[in-house]
Amino acid sequence: MISQKDLPAYNENEIVESLKNGDVDALKFIMDLYQNNIFNTAYRMIGSYEDALEVTQDVFFNLFRYIKNFRGKSSLLTYIYRIALNMSKDRIKALSRRKNRLTFSIDEEDPETKMKTELIDSNPGQDIKIQEKEFLNTLELKLGELSIEYKQVIIMRYVDELPYEEIADILHCSIGTVKSRLNRARSELKKKMRKYLL
Amino acid sequence: MNCEEINKHIGDYIDGELPTELMREFENHLSTCNKCREEVQIEKRLVASLKKLRLEESPETLYPTVLEKIWESKEKKGFIDKIFSPFIIRIPIASAGLIFIIVATILIYTNLSKRGVTTPTIYKKEIPQTILPRTESELKEGTTIKTAAAKEEKAQLSSTKDRMIMEKEKIETKQTAPEEQKILLGQKGETKSYGHYLASPSPIDKISELAEEKYKKVSEDKKVFTELDKQIPVTRIEESGTVRRDAPAMPQPSPSPNSTGYLGDKVERQSMYYYQEKTPTYTPEPVPMEQIQKAGQYEQMQPSQKVGEIKKELSISAGVTIAPETSAKDTGKSGIQKAPSRAVAMTPSTNIAIEDKLGVPQSLAYELHTVATYNEVSEKYILISDNYDKVIKEIKRVLKNYHYDYEKLTRKTDIENGIESIYLTITQDEWKSMEAELDKINKNKEGIKEKIAVAEKEKDTEAKLEATSREGRAVLFKESLRLPQNKITVVIEIKITK
């Protein structure tokens, strides 16, 4: 998987222009670059694999559909992230309206967990791996319990590894605000995870 | 540095972004303060664990699904909406525009007809009598004809859809070259420009080349269709209403007395509409109306059929969707229509972009509509094949997936407009049971993918088709898609009552 740091350079204006002209090749290019990041963000925000998948599809669909509204004041990545965050928030609200659980429990079997289980089962040193899996599940659970504001900043910084400048741009705030919010979010998560981290 | 300051800079410390001086102070404090050291350790572990939460890959079906969405959204967006969407005052401008278009069309048509100017023409083969309605009782309500202006848009949409189908197919067949993909994405630490990406050969082109090579060997099917092309005379119907024949009428195949007229019958095979857009290779000279009348074919038509022919042609050029309303009265049961003993028929399709893209100007393209009562939900399947029997088999298979009998397909004929369509009605309960079935299928997708993989490995096309259609998605004749020769395309549109 390409991490944020490894993303290749490209001519953003050219890509945006192609997208505006309805070029699906340009969309594929952008999706190849960012779909994993967006999917990750959506998944961690929403906590449901299927919903995250739908949101990711909608993000790129809307990007393509409304690219004409993109005026180039921010980077394309920022624009895509904004769409993704907004859509994830909308989905969370919609889910909570349906009184669904936003976070998933350790017992819940989602495709990814299932996949992990299968992988673990076929490997030696099972005990350690199972412990790690349980720990990560707990971390997911506790991350899901955070407020949207905290959750998104943690995901962008530590899961997606976006630079502070990008996060500040996405959230329309200063780098200082991002850092202090991240500190608060981390402290809160640390409180919830303390007994597992000792 | 005290504990409070440590807490303030802990984030930058973990990120390694503390200035050197502060870093030294920070570490000095840690070496003396156990509490702070523990906090930093915990935070480090926390951040390291968070990084592990990153999923490795997003599903590879994302891109084709997005393409599908784009296509669907464009298809839904009406032509009028598209024209007037930038304006705030929609209704007055739209109304004015409509009036202008109607008036202008009438004026242009009148003038051109008087001067004998040939308007843009669509060429099509003879529509034999066997497919035309037999009785006046079949004249029913509910035909909609869109404006001719939708044609161009439809072609564009077909192109997007075409691409979508290709992408889906690519994923199914796993034939994309991994090396090329890597180049497109750029190697680690290597800069690749978008220009380079665009210049890279398209994997789709590669597939087409492979397909062409593969099917150069398939010559028998070609012969069948070439012969068929020769047999059916070409008639040109202009939008102005003039019917022109470009070749002497060939004797029509008389329907077999035993023929039920159902799809699959050889008589029906020959009587299906042949439809093609204007080809660059064949532009026949107009033939005077009198000559056609002498030929007798047109004279034999009933007056209503003559009108129907013209309207039909217009509707074809508009990419019309026929959606006759069904009536519960027909059977007495709610929403379910009694299956008549008459034949199902095909309406010509404008969805020929796939063949065009593959360089098949002489393609056969058919659209089979199945329409239900309320027109709220629709499922669309595209079948492409060089073998008619295969198409029928596949229609049956698709319907079976919907727990619906092929025999329940009903036919509605609109004599006045000369349009026949296939439709089937499904009640809400039936639809629910289908949805439940599809849900079950979706949950078992992994198993299906395995089946597809096995079928591919064993080159078992039938098994693969079965597995693919179980997914409840577009059913593709993978092999046929690549055939650079004449194809039959059938679009089954199933609209579900709600």
XYZ file of C-alpha atoms in Angstrom:
696
model
C 0.000 0.000 0.000
C 1.227 3.454 -0.820
C 1.601 5.549 2.280
C 1.099 9.264 2.136
C 4.825 9.876 1.933
C 5.296 7.636 -1.081
C 2.637 9.215 -3.263
C 4.098 10.096 -6.635
C 4.175 13.680 -7.787
C 1.751 14.595 -10.528
C 0.478 17.650 -12.243
C -2.574 18.469 -10.199
C -3.887 21.111 -12.559
C -3.760 18.679 -15.420
C -5.584 16.021 -13.441
C -8.247 18.461 -12.270
C -8.734 19.728 -15.806
C -9.121 16.166 -17.055
C -11.621 15.413 -14.319
C -13.581 18.500 -15.227
C -13.676 17.247 -18.801
C -15.172 13.999 -17.554
C -12.072 11.894 -18.107
C -12.534 8.619 -16.273
C -8.864 7.789 -16.707
C -8.027 10.758 -14.521
C -10.498 9.464 -11.966
C -8.792 6.095 -12.032
C -5.436 7.759 -11.540
C -6.705 9.665 -8.514
C -8.440 6.624 -7.112
C -5.317 4.536 -7.460
C -3.503 7.132 -5.406
C -5.995 7.944 -2.717
C -8.683 5.298 -2.449
C -6.826 3.336 0.214
C -6.363 6.435 2.341
C -9.958 7.466 1.968
C -11.227 3.972 2.618
C -9.081 3.738 5.741
C -10.309 7.052 7.022
C -13.920 6.192 6.368
C -13.541 2.769 7.929
C -11.962 4.088 11.105
C -14.436 6.925 11.344
C -17.541 4.830 10.787
C -16.361 1.493 12.123
C -18.230 -0.541 9.555
C -16.539 -2.110 6.562
C -19.589 -2.054 4.308
C -20.533 1.512 5.157
C -16.965 2.663 4.663
C -16.958 1.015 1.273
C -20.112 2.808 0.255
C -18.827 6.117 1.562
C -15.559 5.703 -0.343
C -17.487 5.029 -3.522
C -19.643 8.076 -2.901
C -16.605 10.228 -2.212
C -15.080 9.542 -5.615
C -18.433 9.629 -7.319
C -19.092 13.067 -5.841
C -15.582 14.194 -6.614
C -16.146 13.366 -10.251
C -19.612 14.841 -10.285
C -18.844 18.079 -8.525
C -15.240 18.649 -9.544
C -16.435 21.761 -11.363
C -16.921 23.347 -7.940
C -13.261 22.799 -7.112
C -11.533 26.141 -7.466
C -8.024 25.058 -6.588
C -7.786 27.051 -3.365
C -6.592 23.944 -1.592
C -4.903 20.810 -2.834
C -6.948 18.087 -4.456
C -6.082 15.719 -1.625
C -7.457 18.223 0.879
C -10.595 18.551 -1.177
C -11.051 14.785 -1.340
C -10.445 14.425 2.386
C -12.982 17.104 3.140
C -15.568 15.276 1.101
C -14.619 12.024 2.820
C -14.835 13.485 6.327
C -18.141 15.166 5.660
C -19.622 12.063 4.137
C -18.312 9.896 6.961
C -19.868 12.258 9.487
C -23.160 12.154 7.619
C -23.034 8.387 7.594
C -22.310 8.254 11.327
C -25.276 10.502 11.978
C -27.498 8.424 9.759
C -26.376 5.269 11.503
C -26.928 6.724 14.936
C -30.387 7.773 13.875
C -31.018 4.173 13.085
C -29.716 3.391 16.552
C -27.011 1.220 15.161
C -23.809 0.729 17.044
C -21.106 2.819 15.513
C -18.303 0.880 17.002
C -17.882 -2.811 16.590
C -17.217 -5.176 19.407
C -14.504 -7.754 19.613
C -17.037 -10.495 19.059
C -18.481 -8.930 15.961
C -17.285 -10.554 12.814
C -16.537 -8.103 10.068
C -14.737 -9.052 6.868
C -11.432 -7.630 7.957
C -11.440 -9.283 11.360
C -12.409 -12.513 9.725
C -9.547 -12.170 7.327
C -7.156 -11.438 10.145
C -8.407 -14.461 12.056
C -7.839 -16.682 9.099
C -4.358 -15.360 8.614
C -3.548 -15.786 12.248
C -4.899 -19.314 12.344
C -2.528 -20.406 9.657
C 0.539 -18.926 11.348
C 2.748 -20.223 14.119
C 3.065 -18.280 17.351
C -0.683 -18.007 17.539
C -0.975 -16.819 21.109
C 1.019 -13.655 20.582
C -0.815 -12.866 17.386
C -4.201 -13.443 18.972
C -3.243 -11.152 21.818
C -2.198 -8.505 19.345
C -5.405 -8.936 17.425
C -7.440 -8.536 20.580
C -5.440 -5.499 21.513
C -6.015 -3.898 18.112
C -9.697 -4.716 18.305
C -9.859 -3.007 21.656
C -8.019 -0.032 20.256
C -10.536 0.171 17.417
C -13.333 -0.019 19.904
C -11.935 2.732 22.088
C -11.089 4.896 19.087
C -14.691 4.537 18.017
C -15.797 5.853 21.378
C -14.015 9.166 20.862
C -15.884 12.194 19.614
C -15.862 12.718 15.848
C -13.623 15.753 16.282
C -10.958 13.778 18.124
C -11.358 10.667 16.055
C -10.791 12.391 12.731
C -7.666 14.172 13.861
C -6.134 10.972 15.237
C -6.980 9.019 12.108
C -5.549 11.643 9.797
C -2.367 12.072 11.773
C -1.541 8.555 12.935
C -3.424 6.181 10.665
C -3.200 8.106 7.395
C 0.008 9.890 8.444
C -0.947 13.210 6.921
C 1.263 16.209 7.695
C -0.030 18.829 10.124
C -0.309 21.419 7.349
C -2.600 19.185 5.333
C -4.755 18.375 8.352
C -5.026 22.065 9.228
C -6.066 22.794 5.660
C -8.645 20.021 5.644
C -10.127 21.102 8.959
C -9.953 24.825 8.147
C -7.911 25.652 11.237
C -4.367 26.515 12.261
C -1.565 24.017 12.798
C -1.525 25.009 16.475
C -5.169 24.099 16.799
C -4.531 20.764 15.135
C -1.682 20.016 17.502
C -3.589 20.933 20.643
C -6.632 19.003 19.478
C -4.441 16.041 18.713
C -2.898 16.266 22.186
C -6.308 16.254 23.804
C -7.493 13.407 21.603
C -4.425 11.345 22.357
C -4.780 11.936 26.105
C -8.365 10.821 25.981
C -7.525 7.705 24.029
C -4.597 7.058 26.331
C -6.926 7.182 29.316
C -9.187 4.607 27.740
C -6.298 2.384 26.669
C -4.002 2.829 29.668
C -4.535 -0.567 31.214
C -3.826 -2.283 27.897
C -0.714 -0.244 27.216
C 1.073 -0.763 30.503
C 11.731 21.547 31.504
C 9.053 20.489 33.961
C 6.416 17.760 33.761
C 3.777 20.153 32.458
C 5.988 21.258 29.576
C 6.803 17.634 28.843
C 3.106 16.968 28.475
C 2.815 19.927 26.124
C 5.630 18.796 23.805
C 5.002 15.079 23.949
C 3.317 15.014 20.539
C 6.167 16.766 18.767
C 8.629 14.496 20.572
C 6.888 11.361 19.297
C 6.763 12.852 15.816
C 10.470 13.691 16.095
C 9.684 17.299 15.339
C 11.110 18.901 18.467
C 13.921 21.391 17.862
C 17.321 20.057 18.938
C 17.587 22.174 22.048
C 14.121 21.288 23.289
C 14.774 17.668 22.477
C 17.842 17.662 24.685
C 15.932 19.265 27.539
C 13.066 16.829 27.014
C 15.311 13.801 27.206
C 17.163 15.174 30.190
C 13.881 15.449 32.035
C 12.868 11.932 31.041
C 16.084 10.535 32.443
C 15.200 11.978 35.819
C 11.402 11.634 35.934
C 9.960 8.119 36.002
C 6.374 9.305 35.665
C 7.035 11.276 32.510
C 9.108 8.463 31.084
C 6.233 6.065 31.557
C 3.791 8.491 29.959
C 6.012 8.901 26.938
C 6.380 5.122 26.622
C 2.626 4.660 26.758
C 2.079 7.337 24.149
C 4.708 5.849 21.891
C 3.055 2.457 22.135
C -0.320 4.012 21.477
C 0.841 5.809 18.338
C 2.662 2.716 17.070
C -0.504 0.672 17.569
C -2.620 3.260 15.788
C -0.407 2.923 12.728
C -1.150 -0.793 12.699
C -4.827 -0.041 12.280
C -4.252 0.871 8.674
C -5.915 -1.589 6.335
C -3.671 -2.958 3.670
C -5.911 -2.685 0.655
C -9.251 -1.281 -0.307
C -11.407 -3.547 -2.475
C -10.462 -3.525 -6.110
C -14.079 -3.285 -7.169
C -14.182 0.346 -6.057
C -13.340 1.929 -9.392
C -15.794 -0.035 -11.544
C -18.509 0.545 -8.973
C -17.879 4.291 -9.084
C -17.993 4.174 -12.875
C -21.284 2.351 -12.642
C -22.652 5.039 -10.372
C -21.514 7.762 -12.719
C -23.159 6.040 -15.612
C -26.395 5.494 -13.731
C -26.541 9.077 -12.544
C -25.972 10.379 -16.051
C -28.627 8.125 -17.409
C -31.133 9.345 -14.870
C -30.390 12.955 -15.551
C -32.800 14.076 -18.192
C -31.807 15.915 -21.295
C -33.926 18.913 -20.416
C -32.457 19.014 -16.918
C -28.995 19.034 -18.375
C -29.711 21.917 -20.678
C -31.387 24.112 -18.142
C -29.586 23.154 -14.974
C -27.299 26.222 -14.992
C -30.256 28.534 -14.927
C -31.974 29.560 -11.763
C -35.323 30.284 -13.340
C -35.882 26.850 -14.655
C -39.517 26.516 -15.514
C -40.037 29.584 -17.720
C -36.829 29.085 -19.646
C -37.445 25.395 -20.001
C -40.956 26.047 -21.269
C -39.769 28.688 -23.707
C -37.024 26.412 -24.895
C -39.422 23.542 -25.419
C -41.823 25.673 -27.391
C -38.961 26.949 -29.499
C -37.695 23.447 -30.154
C -41.139 22.163 -31.098
C -41.848 25.093 -33.435
C -38.396 24.942 -34.987
C -38.680 21.200 -35.549
C -42.042 21.546 -37.275
C -40.742 24.363 -39.495
C -37.580 22.533 -40.421
C -39.396 19.332 -41.219
C -41.986 21.097 -43.338
C -39.388 23.051 -45.292
C -37.036 20.169 -45.819
C -39.795 17.877 -47.011
C -40.972 20.498 -49.520
C -37.517 21.030 -50.911
C -36.739 17.340 -50.976
C -33.700 17.798 -48.778
C -32.526 14.602 -47.173
C -32.483 14.783 -43.431
C -30.095 12.736 -41.298
C -30.910 9.143 -41.905
C -30.718 5.943 -40.022
C -30.283 2.803 -42.025
C -31.868 -0.372 -41.001
C -32.692 -3.683 -42.438
C -36.175 -4.720 -43.378
C -38.510 -5.341 -40.519
C -40.279 -8.460 -41.653
C -43.978 -8.924 -41.218
C -43.616 -11.855 -38.879
C -42.695 -9.620 -35.991
C -45.343 -7.035 -36.554
C -48.534 -7.262 -34.576
C -51.207 -9.532 -35.929
C -54.356 -8.282 -34.274
C -55.834 -4.954 -33.401
C -56.546 -6.245 -29.886
C -52.879 -5.958 -29.158
C -53.027 -2.230 -29.505
C -52.451 -1.061 -25.963
C -51.725 2.079 -24.106
C -48.625 3.383 -22.481
C -45.958 4.182 -24.999
C -43.584 6.966 -24.383
C -41.360 8.428 -26.975
C -38.546 10.682 -25.978
C -37.215 13.469 -28.104
C -34.658 12.628 -30.707
C -32.086 14.756 -28.976
C -31.297 12.084 -26.411
C -29.441 10.026 -28.969
C -26.113 11.732 -28.703
C -26.221 11.664 -24.956
C -27.051 8.003 -24.974
C -24.003 7.259 -27.071
C -21.845 9.085 -24.549
C -23.411 7.162 -21.702
C -22.920 3.911 -23.491
C -19.273 4.736 -23.717
C -19.019 5.213 -19.953
C -20.990 2.078 -19.361
C -18.854 0.285 -21.836
C -15.828 1.311 -19.865
C -17.508 0.169 -16.680
C -18.197 -3.248 -18.119
C -14.619 -3.495 -19.308
C -13.345 -2.615 -15.859
C -15.558 -5.208 -14.230
C -14.386 -7.722 -16.697
C -10.794 -6.802 -16.047
C -11.235 -7.572 -12.402
C -12.978 -10.814 -13.118
C -10.406 -12.027 -15.538
C -7.379 -10.581 -13.748
C -5.836 -9.833 -17.084
C -4.438 -6.445 -16.286
C -0.699 -6.404 -16.529
C 0.676 -5.892 -13.014
C 3.890 -4.348 -14.283
C 2.004 -1.653 -16.111
C -0.040 -0.880 -13.065
C 3.092 -0.359 -11.078
C 4.406 2.058 -13.619
C 1.164 3.985 -13.519
C 1.280 4.359 -9.811
C 4.939 5.184 -9.760
C 7.690 3.323 -8.031
C 8.730 4.266 -4.541
C 10.794 7.373 -4.578
C 10.273 7.774 -8.289
C 8.382 10.636 -9.796
C 5.884 9.887 -12.505
C 3.945 12.576 -14.242
C 0.330 12.346 -15.220
C 1.404 12.855 -18.803
C 3.350 9.671 -18.606
C 0.339 7.905 -17.256
C -1.778 9.050 -20.142
C 0.857 7.972 -22.601
C 0.918 4.461 -21.206
C -0.830 1.851 -23.326
C -4.314 1.148 -22.097
C -4.855 -2.351 -20.710
C -8.184 -2.381 -22.521
C -6.466 -1.976 -25.867
C -4.347 -4.914 -24.965
C -7.382 -7.001 -24.177
C -8.916 -6.055 -27.518
C -5.778 -7.085 -29.356
C -5.654 -10.405 -27.571
C -9.297 -10.951 -28.279
C -8.915 -10.195 -31.945
C -6.081 -12.649 -32.246
C -8.015 -15.252 -30.387
C -11.115 -14.948 -32.473
C -9.527 -14.724 -35.838
C -9.881 -18.458 -35.743
C -13.611 -18.262 -35.254
C -14.763 -18.025 -38.839
C -17.930 -20.053 -38.936
C -20.007 -17.607 -36.978
C -18.826 -14.838 -39.218
C -20.157 -16.661 -42.211
C -23.551 -17.130 -40.617
C -23.955 -13.470 -39.961
C -22.556 -12.403 -43.299
C -25.114 -14.617 -44.961
C -27.831 -13.196 -42.783
C -26.813 -9.677 -43.711
C -27.098 -10.503 -47.369
C -30.519 -12.042 -46.993
C -32.174 -9.108 -45.329
C -32.734 -6.156 -47.641
C -31.982 -2.673 -46.424
C -34.662 -0.100 -46.043
C -34.010 3.450 -45.194
C -36.600 5.438 -43.309
C -35.948 9.098 -43.051
C -37.085 11.211 -40.196
C -39.178 13.186 -42.624
C -41.222 10.047 -43.065
C -40.003 8.986 -46.490
C -39.370 5.297 -46.785
C -36.612 4.338 -49.207
C -35.521 0.934 -50.289
C -31.949 0.479 -51.424
C -32.075 -3.077 -52.606
C -34.773 -5.226 -54.218
C -36.985 -6.895 -51.689
C -36.013 -10.434 -50.953
C -38.688 -13.025 -50.367
C -39.570 -12.984 -46.695
C -39.255 -16.225 -44.793
C -42.746 -17.418 -44.121
C -43.426 -18.344 -40.530
C -43.569 -21.992 -39.777
C -47.130 -23.160 -39.086
C -45.883 -24.871 -35.947
C -44.095 -21.833 -34.729
C -45.164 -20.500 -31.401
C -43.092 -17.448 -32.057
C -41.158 -17.709 -28.844
C -37.584 -16.618 -28.693
C -35.347 -19.356 -29.880
C -37.607 -20.199 -32.760
C -35.747 -20.063 -36.027
C -38.453 -18.042 -37.707
C -38.280 -15.456 -34.990
C -34.541 -15.436 -35.308
C -34.821 -14.189 -38.833
C -37.633 -11.838 -38.078
C -35.871 -9.879 -35.413
C -35.099 -6.311 -36.113
C -31.780 -5.583 -37.546
C -30.626 -2.232 -36.473
C -27.456 -0.380 -37.099
C -26.362 3.171 -37.130
C -25.044 4.829 -40.225
C -21.876 3.051 -41.210
C -18.965 4.717 -42.962
C -18.669 1.919 -45.477
C -22.174 1.883 -46.875
C -24.079 4.961 -47.988
C -26.740 3.978 -50.497
C -28.393 6.460 -52.819
C -31.959 7.469 -52.023
C -34.628 5.616 -53.942
C -37.814 7.470 -54.925
C -40.943 6.716 -52.993
C -42.770 5.575 -56.148
C -40.257 2.837 -56.691
C -40.772 1.505 -53.242
C -44.500 1.533 -53.702
C -44.035 -0.437 -56.899
C -42.036 -2.976 -55.031
C -45.235 -3.557 -53.167
C -43.865 -4.026 -49.714
C -44.901 -0.693 -48.414
C -48.261 -0.874 -50.120
C -49.075 -4.077 -48.337
C -48.791 -2.374 -45.017
C -51.833 -1.168 -43.219
C -52.016 2.612 -42.868
C -51.421 2.394 -39.143
C -48.319 0.351 -39.756
C -46.944 2.952 -42.106
C -47.254 5.578 -39.447
C -45.865 3.151 -36.970
C -42.799 2.518 -39.075
C -41.955 6.174 -39.142
C -42.601 6.749 -35.487
C -40.680 3.666 -34.612
C -37.682 4.916 -36.488
C -37.849 8.195 -34.663
C -38.109 6.426 -31.391
C -35.123 4.291 -32.227
C -33.039 7.312 -32.960
C -34.081 8.776 -29.639
C -33.033 5.709 -27.736
C -36.553 5.357 -26.485
C -37.549 3.207 -23.606
C -40.950 1.734 -23.917
C -42.745 1.261 -20.686
C -46.319 0.252 -21.234
C -48.315 0.090 -18.087
C -49.659 -3.257 -17.178
C -53.029 -3.763 -15.724
C -54.180 -5.999 -12.954
C -57.364 -6.487 -14.921
C -55.586 -8.784 -17.295
C -55.494 -11.643 -14.883
C -57.526 -10.658 -11.929
C -54.467 -11.121 -9.746
C -52.761 -8.079 -8.436
C -49.832 -7.018 -10.491
C -49.253 -10.280 -12.301
C -49.945 -10.501 -15.970
C -51.101 -13.571 -17.676
C -48.567 -14.881 -20.089
C -49.910 -14.784 -23.607
C -49.199 -17.514 -26.042
C -47.734 -15.060 -28.484
C -44.149 -14.407 -29.170
C -41.843 -12.177 -27.278
C -40.134 -9.667 -29.440
C -37.208 -7.399 -29.390
C -37.013 -3.702 -29.780
C -33.970 -2.279 -31.452
C -31.288 -0.994 -29.220
C -29.150 2.053 -29.422
C -26.763 0.415 -27.070
C -24.253 -0.512 -29.703
C -21.313 1.377 -28.345
C -19.637 -1.804 -27.196
C -19.529 -3.161 -30.694
C -18.487 0.190 -32.088
C -15.612 0.373 -29.691
C -14.475 -3.030 -30.772
C -14.663 -1.946 -34.359
C -17.758 -3.855 -35.285
C -19.860 -1.585 -37.425
C -22.021 -4.412 -38.734
C -23.126 -5.466 -35.319
C -26.438 -6.805 -34.269
C -27.834 -5.134 -31.252
C -31.099 -5.894 -29.575
C -32.742 -4.532 -26.555
C -35.195 -6.589 -24.662
C -37.356 -4.686 -22.256
C -39.054 -6.254 -19.357
C -41.217 -3.735 -17.657
C -43.324 -3.929 -14.541
C -46.234 -1.995 -13.223
C -44.886 0.935 -11.290
C -41.563 1.577 -12.956
C -39.819 2.282 -9.708
C -37.097 -0.248 -9.574
C -35.302 -1.620 -12.530
C -32.603 -4.132 -13.122
C -30.748 -4.099 -16.353
C -28.824 -6.945 -17.833
C -26.777 -6.861 -20.940
C -26.232 -9.993 -22.856
C -23.881 -10.142 -25.731
C -23.379 -13.176 -27.841
C -22.754 -14.384 -31.322
C -25.077 -17.256 -30.704
C -28.747 -16.618 -30.456
C -29.490 -19.774 -28.534
C -26.944 -18.711 -25.960
C -28.817 -15.453 -25.479
C -32.067 -17.246 -24.890
C -30.418 -19.644 -22.507
C -28.994 -16.745 -20.608
C -32.295 -14.884 -20.437
C -33.804 -17.988 -18.932
C -30.973 -18.224 -16.475
C -31.320 -14.620 -15.413
C -35.027 -15.000 -14.917
C -34.468 -18.162 -12.962
C -32.287 -16.175 -10.617
C -35.301 -14.026 -10.043
C -37.421 -17.124 -9.493
C -39.289 -16.164 -12.557
C -40.327 -18.367 -15.397
C -39.306 -17.512 -18.880
C -42.779 -18.410 -20.041
C -44.190 -15.618 -17.916
C -42.620 -13.010 -20.138
C -45.352 -11.045 -21.797
C -45.455 -9.027 -24.924
C -47.198 -5.808 -25.609
C -47.657 -4.418 -29.047
C -48.389 -0.890 -29.958
C -49.588 -1.022 -33.543
C -49.961 2.691 -33.922
C -46.407 3.356 -32.927
C -45.162 0.087 -34.318
C -43.351 -0.805 -31.151
C -43.234 -4.083 -29.380
C -41.746 -4.598 -25.990
C -41.143 -7.331 -23.522
C -42.049 -6.882 -19.946
C -42.690 -8.834 -16.872
C -44.453 -7.861 -13.716
C -43.238 -8.798 -10.328
C -45.245 -8.258 -7.199
C -43.861 -6.681 -4.086
C -43.799 -10.017 -2.304
C -41.923 -11.621 -5.115
C -39.490 -8.753 -5.125
C -38.924 -9.106 -1.404
C -38.150 -12.763 -1.755
C -35.708 -11.893 -4.524
C -34.042 -9.307 -2.372
C -33.679 -11.824 0.406
C -32.169 -14.238 -2.034
C -29.803 -11.601 -3.349
C -28.764 -10.683 0.169
C -27.954 -14.286 0.810
C -25.984 -14.355 -2.400
C -24.103 -11.199 -1.536
C -23.096 -12.659 1.785
C -21.712 -15.617 -0.022
C -19.782 -13.551 -2.524
C -16.457 -15.011 -1.607
C -17.684 -18.472 -2.440
C -18.963 -17.210 -5.757
C -15.668 -15.576 -6.586
C -13.977 -18.870 -5.939
C -16.409 -20.590 -8.259
C -15.698 -18.013 -10.933
C -11.975 -18.538 -10.473
C -12.366 -22.297 -10.742
C -14.554 -21.935 -13.815
C -12.001 -19.656 -15.389
C -9.227 -22.042 -14.604
C -11.107 -24.894 -16.158
C -12.209 -22.660 -19.028
C -15.779 -23.575 -18.275
C -17.717 -20.648 -19.705
C -21.100 -22.026 -18.721
C -20.121 -22.494 -15.094
C -18.587 -19.049 -15.005
C -21.689 -17.450 -16.396
C -23.791 -19.203 -13.853
C -21.543 -18.089 -11.042
C -21.391 -14.554 -12.378
C -25.108 -14.175 -12.784
C -25.589 -15.349 -9.247
C -23.928 -12.202 -8.101
C -27.044 -10.378 -9.126
C -25.057 -7.980 -11.197
C -24.701 -7.386 -14.896
C -24.276 -10.654 -16.655
C -21.579 -10.529 -19.196
C -20.654 -12.858 -21.898
C -17.026 -12.355 -21.279
C -15.876 -14.199 -24.335
C -18.332 -12.502 -26.618
C -17.411 -9.051 -25.444
C -14.107 -9.495 -27.097
C -15.386 -11.000 -30.278
C -14.649 -8.480 -32.965
C -17.449 -9.884 -35.098
C -21.197 -9.572 -35.236
C -22.871 -9.817 -31.905
C -26.304 -9.904 -30.466
C -26.799 -7.583 -27.548
C -29.844 -8.049 -25.403
C -30.717 -5.687 -22.630
C -33.257 -7.061 -20.250
C -34.769 -4.396 -18.124
C -36.791 -5.706 -15.256
C -38.810 -3.116 -13.455
C -40.183 -4.113 -10.153
C -43.485 -3.146 -8.611
C -43.274 -1.461 -5.252
